[in-house]
CSV table of C-alpha atoms in Angstrom, one decimal:
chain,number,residue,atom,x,y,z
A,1,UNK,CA,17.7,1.6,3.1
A,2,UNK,CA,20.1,2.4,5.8
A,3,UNK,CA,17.4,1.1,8.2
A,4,UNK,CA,18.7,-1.8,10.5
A,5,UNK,CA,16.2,-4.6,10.6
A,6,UNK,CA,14.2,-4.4,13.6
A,7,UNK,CA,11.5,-6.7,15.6
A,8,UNK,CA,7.4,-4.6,14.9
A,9,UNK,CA,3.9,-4.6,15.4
A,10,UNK,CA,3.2,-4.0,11.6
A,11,UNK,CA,-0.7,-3.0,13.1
A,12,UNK,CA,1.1,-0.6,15.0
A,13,UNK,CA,2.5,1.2,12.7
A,14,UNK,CA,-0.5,0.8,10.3
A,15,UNK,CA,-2.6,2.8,13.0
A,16,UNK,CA,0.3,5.1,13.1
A,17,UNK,CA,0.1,5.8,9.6
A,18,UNK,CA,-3.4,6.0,9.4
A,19,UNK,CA,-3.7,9.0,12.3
A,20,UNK,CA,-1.1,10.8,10.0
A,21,UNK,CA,-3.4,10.6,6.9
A,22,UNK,CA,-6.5,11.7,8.8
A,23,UNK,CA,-6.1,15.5,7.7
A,24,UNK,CA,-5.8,14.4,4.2
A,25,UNK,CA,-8.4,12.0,3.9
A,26,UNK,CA,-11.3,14.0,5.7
A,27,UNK,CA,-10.1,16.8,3.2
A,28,UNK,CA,-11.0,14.6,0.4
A,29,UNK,CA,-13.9,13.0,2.4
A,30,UNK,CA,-12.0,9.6,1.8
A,31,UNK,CA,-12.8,6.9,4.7
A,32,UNK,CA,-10.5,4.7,5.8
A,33,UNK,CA,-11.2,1.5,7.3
A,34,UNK,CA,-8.6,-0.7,9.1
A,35,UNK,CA,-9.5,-4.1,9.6
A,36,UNK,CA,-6.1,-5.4,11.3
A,37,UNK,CA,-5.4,-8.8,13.4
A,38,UNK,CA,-2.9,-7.6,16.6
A,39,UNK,CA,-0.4,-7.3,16.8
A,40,UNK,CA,1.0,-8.2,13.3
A,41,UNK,CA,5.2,-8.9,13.9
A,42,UNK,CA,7.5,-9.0,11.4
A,43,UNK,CA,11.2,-9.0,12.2
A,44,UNK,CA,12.3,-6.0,9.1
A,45,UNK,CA,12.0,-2.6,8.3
A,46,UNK,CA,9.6,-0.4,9.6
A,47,UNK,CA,10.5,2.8,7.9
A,48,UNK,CA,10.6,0.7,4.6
A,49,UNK,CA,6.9,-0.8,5.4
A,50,UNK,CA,5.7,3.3,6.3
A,51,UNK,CA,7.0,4.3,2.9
A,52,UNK,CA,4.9,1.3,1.2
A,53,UNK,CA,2.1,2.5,3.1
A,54,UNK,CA,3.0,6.2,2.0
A,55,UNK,CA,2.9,5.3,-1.7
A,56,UNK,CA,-0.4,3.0,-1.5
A,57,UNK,CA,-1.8,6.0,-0.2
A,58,UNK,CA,-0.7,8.7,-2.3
A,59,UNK,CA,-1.5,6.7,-5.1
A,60,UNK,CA,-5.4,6.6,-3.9
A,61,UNK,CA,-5.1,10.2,-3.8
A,62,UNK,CA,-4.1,11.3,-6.2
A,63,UNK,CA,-5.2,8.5,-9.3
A,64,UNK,CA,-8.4,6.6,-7.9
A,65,UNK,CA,-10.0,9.5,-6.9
A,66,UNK,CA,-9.0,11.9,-8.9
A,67,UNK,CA,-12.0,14.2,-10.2
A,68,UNK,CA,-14.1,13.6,-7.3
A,69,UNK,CA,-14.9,13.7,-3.6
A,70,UNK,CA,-15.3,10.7,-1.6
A,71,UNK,CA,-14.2,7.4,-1.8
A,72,UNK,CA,-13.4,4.3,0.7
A,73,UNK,CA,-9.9,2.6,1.5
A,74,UNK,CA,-10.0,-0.7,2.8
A,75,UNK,CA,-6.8,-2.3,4.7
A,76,UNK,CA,-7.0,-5.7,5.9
A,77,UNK,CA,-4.1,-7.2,7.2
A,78,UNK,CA,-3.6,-10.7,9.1
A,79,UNK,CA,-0.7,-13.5,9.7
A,80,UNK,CA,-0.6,-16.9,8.8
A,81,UNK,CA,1.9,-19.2,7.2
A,82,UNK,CA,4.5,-17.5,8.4
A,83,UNK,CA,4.4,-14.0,6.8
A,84,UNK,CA,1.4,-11.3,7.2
A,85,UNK,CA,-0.8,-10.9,3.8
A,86,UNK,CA,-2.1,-7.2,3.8
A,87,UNK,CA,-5.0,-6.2,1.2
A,88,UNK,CA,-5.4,-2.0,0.5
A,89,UNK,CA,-8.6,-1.7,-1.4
A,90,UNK,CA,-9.8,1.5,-2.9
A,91,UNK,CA,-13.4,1.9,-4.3
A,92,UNK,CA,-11.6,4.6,-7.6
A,93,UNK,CA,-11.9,4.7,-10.7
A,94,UNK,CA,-10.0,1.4,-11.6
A,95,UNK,CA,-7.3,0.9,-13.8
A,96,UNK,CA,-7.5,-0.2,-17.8
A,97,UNK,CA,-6.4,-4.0,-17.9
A,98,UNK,CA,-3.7,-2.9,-20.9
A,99,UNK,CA,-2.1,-1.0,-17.8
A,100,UNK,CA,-2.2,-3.4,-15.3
A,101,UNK,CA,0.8,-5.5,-15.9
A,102,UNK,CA,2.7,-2.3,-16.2
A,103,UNK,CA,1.8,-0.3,-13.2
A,104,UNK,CA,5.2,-1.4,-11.2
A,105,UNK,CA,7.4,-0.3,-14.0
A,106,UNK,CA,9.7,2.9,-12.7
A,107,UNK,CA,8.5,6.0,-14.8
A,108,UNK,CA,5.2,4.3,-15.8
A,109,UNK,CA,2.4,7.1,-15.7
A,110,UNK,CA,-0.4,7.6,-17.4
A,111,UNK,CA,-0.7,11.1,-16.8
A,112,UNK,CA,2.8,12.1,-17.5
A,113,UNK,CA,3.5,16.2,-16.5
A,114,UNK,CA,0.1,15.7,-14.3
A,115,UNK,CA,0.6,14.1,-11.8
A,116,UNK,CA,3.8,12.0,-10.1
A,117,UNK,CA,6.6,10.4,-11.9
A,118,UNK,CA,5.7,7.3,-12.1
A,119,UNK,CA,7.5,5.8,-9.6
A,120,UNK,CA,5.0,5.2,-6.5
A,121,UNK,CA,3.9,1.8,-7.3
A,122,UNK,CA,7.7,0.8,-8.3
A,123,UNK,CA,8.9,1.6,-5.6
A,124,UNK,CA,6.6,-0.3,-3.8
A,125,UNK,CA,7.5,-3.1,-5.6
A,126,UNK,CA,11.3,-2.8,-5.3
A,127,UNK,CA,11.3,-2.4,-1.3
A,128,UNK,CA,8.7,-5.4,-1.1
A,129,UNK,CA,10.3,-7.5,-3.1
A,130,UNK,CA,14.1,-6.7,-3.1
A,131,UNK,CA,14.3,-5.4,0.2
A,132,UNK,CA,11.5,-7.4,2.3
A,133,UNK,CA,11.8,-10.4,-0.1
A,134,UNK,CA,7.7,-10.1,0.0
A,135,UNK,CA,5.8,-10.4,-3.2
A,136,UNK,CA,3.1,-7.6,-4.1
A,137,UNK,CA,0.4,-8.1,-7.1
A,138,UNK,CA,-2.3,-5.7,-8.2
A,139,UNK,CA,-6.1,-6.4,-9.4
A,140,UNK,CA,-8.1,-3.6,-10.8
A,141,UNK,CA,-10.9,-3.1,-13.5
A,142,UNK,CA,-12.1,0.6,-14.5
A,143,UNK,CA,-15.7,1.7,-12.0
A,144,UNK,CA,-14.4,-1.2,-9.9
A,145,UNK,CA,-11.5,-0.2,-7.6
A,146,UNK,CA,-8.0,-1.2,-7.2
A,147,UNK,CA,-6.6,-4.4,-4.7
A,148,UNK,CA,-3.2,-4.1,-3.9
A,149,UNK,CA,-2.3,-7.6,-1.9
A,150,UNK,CA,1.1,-7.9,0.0
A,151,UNK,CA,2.6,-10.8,1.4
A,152,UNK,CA,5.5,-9.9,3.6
A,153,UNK,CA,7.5,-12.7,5.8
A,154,UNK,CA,7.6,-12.5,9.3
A,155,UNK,CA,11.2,-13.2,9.0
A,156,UNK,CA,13.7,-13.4,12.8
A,157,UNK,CA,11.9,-14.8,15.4
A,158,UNK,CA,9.2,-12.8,15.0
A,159,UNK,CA,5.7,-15.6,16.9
């Protein structure tokens, strides 16, 4: 990113995000809930943590509930040992555990000419990890949703 790193309120922009989706969601008749400590600072990349958001969100879309209408997002985000631990919970269809450990591999799809390339949840990892120096893992069973847990440091002098 040709972002400079910059002092946020990671809840802030969370809320932002979420009034951006609100046209898409209700389409869908997706709810999403926001369960967010305030303010949330981390001293990085705000554009980088929009685009996270971006992907966790198309990826709901358009894999865990794909086929039907409804559905429920859950984003919980607070601070605590120095970085701020976001969960994004989806209520979807789940993903088979023999594609789990794959799912942040760039081009992994498992609907290949379908739907995207593949590289939503890779991205996600790269900027997390190489860019944020977070760490990102994914839980998931088929009928049972999807948890995607970030840990992102607060970094600067962010309280």
């Amino acid at each position: 990113t040709h972002e400079p790193a910059s002092r946020f309120d990671l809840a802030e922009r969370l809320r932002h995000c979420a009034g951006a989706w609100e046209q898409a969601l209700r389409a869908r008749g997706v709810t999403l809930t926001l369960a967010l400590a305030e303010p949330l600072w981390l001293h990085g990349y705000p554009g980088a943590c929009q685009q996270v958001f971006q992907h966790l969100m198309d990826n709901c879309l358009l894999h865990a509930f794909a086929g039907r209408a409804g559905g429920a997002i859950v984003v919980e985000a607070r601070a605590g040992d120095g970085a701020v631990h976001i969960d994004w919970r989806d209520d979807g269809v789940g993903i088979a555990p023999e594609h789990v450990p794959l799912v942040f591999e760039p081009f992994y799809t498992t609907q290949l000419g379908l739907t995207g390339a593949g590289l939503g949840l890779a991205s996600v990892h790269s900027m997390v990890v190489g860019l944020m120096r977070g760490q990102v893992t994914l839980d998931s069973a088929p009928r049972r949703g999807t948890r995607v847990s970030l840990c992102l440091p607060c970094g600067g002098d962010a309280p």
